[in-house]
Amino acid sequence: MEQQVTTESRQRVAKTLGEYGCYFLSVVKLAEEITGRRIDAIAEFVKMRERKYLDDEATMLNPDGILSDLTGKRFSLHKESADYQTARNEHEILLFANGKYQHFVLGNGRGEVIYDPLGKSNTVANGTLIGKRIFTPVA
């Protein structure tokens, strides 16, 4: 049975997502772009944690499983370097680094940021693109 998200737990989850959830929030935004519907990230975080797709600190254990569950379509995932050319049928999550900080954002398929969970993060503004997470639909 799935855990109900109470007001108190929503606040805790929101804090966790604010501190550590940039990859998860980028995947949620990608799912919204694919499906055209709004997704409650807090409720989905609780569901995905129960399924062991991520842990209590939002570490992504099964990112392609999360995107597949959120969209109802199957996806595979592979990690690529910053210079990887994303194919037309692929979706990219970009990883930026700035000193000891790393931050995930949603890319447009050309290595450009179209969604930053922090709005305008310092890591993206002053950092360097160091890698991509590429999601590919599975036929």
Coordinates of C-alpha atoms in Angstrom, one line a residue:
M1 CA 0.0 0.0 0.0
E2 CA 1.4 3.4 -1.0
Q3 CA 2.2 5.9 1.8
Q4 CA -0.1 8.9 1.9
V5 CA 1.8 12.2 1.6
T6 CA 0.8 14.2 4.7
T7 CA 1.4 17.9 5.1
E8 CA 4.3 17.2 7.4
S9 CA 5.9 14.7 5.0
R10 CA 5.3 17.0 2.0
Q11 CA 7.4 19.6 3.7
R12 CA 10.2 17.1 4.4
V13 CA 10.1 15.8 0.9
A14 CA 10.1 19.3 -0.5
K15 CA 13.2 20.1 1.6
T16 CA 15.0 17.0 0.3
L17 CA 14.1 17.8 -3.3
G18 CA 15.3 21.3 -2.9
E19 CA 18.6 20.2 -1.6
Y20 CA 19.3 17.0 -3.5
G21 CA 16.5 16.4 -6.1
C22 CA 17.7 18.2 -9.2
Y23 CA 18.1 15.0 -11.2
F24 CA 14.7 13.7 -10.1
L25 CA 13.0 17.1 -10.8
S26 CA 14.6 17.2 -14.2
V27 CA 13.2 13.7 -15.0
V28 CA 9.8 14.8 -13.8
K29 CA 9.9 17.9 -16.0
L30 CA 10.9 15.7 -19.0
A31 CA 8.0 13.4 -18.2
E32 CA 5.7 16.5 -18.2
E33 CA 7.1 17.6 -21.6
I34 CA 6.5 14.1 -23.0
T35 CA 3.0 13.6 -21.7
G36 CA 1.7 17.2 -21.7
R37 CA 0.4 16.8 -18.2
R38 CA 1.4 18.3 -14.8
I39 CA 3.0 15.9 -12.3
D40 CA 3.0 16.2 -8.5
A41 CA 6.7 15.8 -7.9
I42 CA 6.3 15.3 -4.2
A43 CA 3.8 12.5 -4.4
E44 CA 5.8 10.9 -7.2
F45 CA 9.0 11.1 -5.1
V46 CA 7.2 9.2 -2.3
K47 CA 6.0 6.5 -4.8
M48 CA 9.3 6.1 -6.5
R49 CA 11.1 5.9 -3.1
E50 CA 8.7 3.1 -2.1
R51 CA 9.5 1.3 -5.4
K52 CA 13.3 1.7 -4.5
Y53 CA 13.8 3.7 -7.7
L54 CA 15.5 6.3 -5.5
D55 CA 16.6 6.6 -1.9
D56 CA 15.7 9.0 0.9
E57 CA 18.2 11.6 -0.3
A58 CA 16.9 11.5 -3.9
T59 CA 19.8 9.5 -5.2
M60 CA 18.5 8.1 -8.5
L61 CA 18.8 4.3 -8.5
N62 CA 16.6 3.7 -11.5
P63 CA 16.1 6.9 -13.5
D64 CA 14.9 5.1 -16.7
G65 CA 12.3 3.3 -14.5
I66 CA 11.1 6.6 -13.1
L67 CA 10.7 8.2 -16.5
S68 CA 9.0 5.0 -17.8
D69 CA 6.6 5.0 -14.9
L70 CA 5.8 8.7 -15.2
T71 CA 5.1 8.5 -18.9
G72 CA 3.7 5.1 -19.4
K73 CA 6.4 4.5 -22.1
R74 CA 9.6 2.4 -21.7
F75 CA 12.9 4.2 -21.8
S76 CA 16.5 3.1 -21.6
L77 CA 19.3 5.2 -20.2
H78 CA 23.0 5.7 -21.0
K79 CA 25.6 8.2 -19.7
E80 CA 27.6 10.2 -22.2
S81 CA 30.2 12.9 -22.3
A82 CA 29.4 16.6 -22.7
D83 CA 30.2 16.5 -26.4
Y84 CA 27.8 13.7 -27.2
Q85 CA 25.4 14.6 -30.0
T86 CA 21.9 13.8 -28.9
A87 CA 19.9 11.9 -31.5
R88 CA 16.5 13.2 -32.6
N89 CA 14.5 10.5 -30.7
E90 CA 16.6 10.9 -27.5
H91 CA 16.1 13.2 -24.5
E92 CA 18.9 14.7 -22.5
I93 CA 19.5 15.6 -18.9
L94 CA 22.6 17.7 -18.6
L95 CA 25.2 17.5 -15.7
F96 CA 27.1 20.7 -14.9
A97 CA 29.9 21.1 -12.4
N98 CA 31.4 24.1 -10.6
G99 CA 34.1 23.3 -8.2
K100 CA 32.8 20.7 -5.8
Y101 CA 29.1 21.2 -6.8
Q102 CA 27.2 19.3 -9.5
H103 CA 23.8 20.0 -10.8
F104 CA 21.3 18.4 -13.2
V105 CA 19.1 20.3 -15.6
L106 CA 16.9 19.4 -18.6
G107 CA 18.4 20.0 -22.0
N108 CA 16.9 20.7 -25.4
G109 CA 18.8 18.0 -27.3
R110 CA 21.5 20.4 -28.3
G111 CA 23.2 20.8 -24.9
E112 CA 21.2 23.9 -24.0
V113 CA 19.3 24.3 -20.7
I114 CA 15.5 24.5 -21.0
Y115 CA 14.7 23.8 -17.4
D116 CA 16.7 24.3 -14.3
P117 CA 15.1 23.1 -11.0
L118 CA 16.8 25.9 -9.2
G119 CA 15.6 28.5 -11.7
K120 CA 19.0 30.0 -12.4
S121 CA 21.7 28.0 -10.5
N122 CA 25.2 29.2 -10.0
T123 CA 26.6 25.8 -11.0
V124 CA 25.0 26.2 -14.5
A125 CA 25.8 29.9 -14.8
N126 CA 29.5 29.6 -13.7
G127 CA 30.2 25.9 -14.3
T128 CA 30.9 23.6 -17.1
L129 CA 28.8 20.9 -18.8
I130 CA 30.5 17.7 -17.9
G131 CA 28.1 15.0 -19.0
K132 CA 24.7 13.9 -20.3
R133 CA 22.2 11.4 -19.2
I134 CA 20.5 10.2 -22.4
F135 CA 17.0 8.6 -22.3
T136 CA 15.9 6.7 -25.4
P137 CA 12.5 5.2 -26.0
V138 CA 12.4 1.4 -26.2
A139 CA 10.2 0.0 -28.9

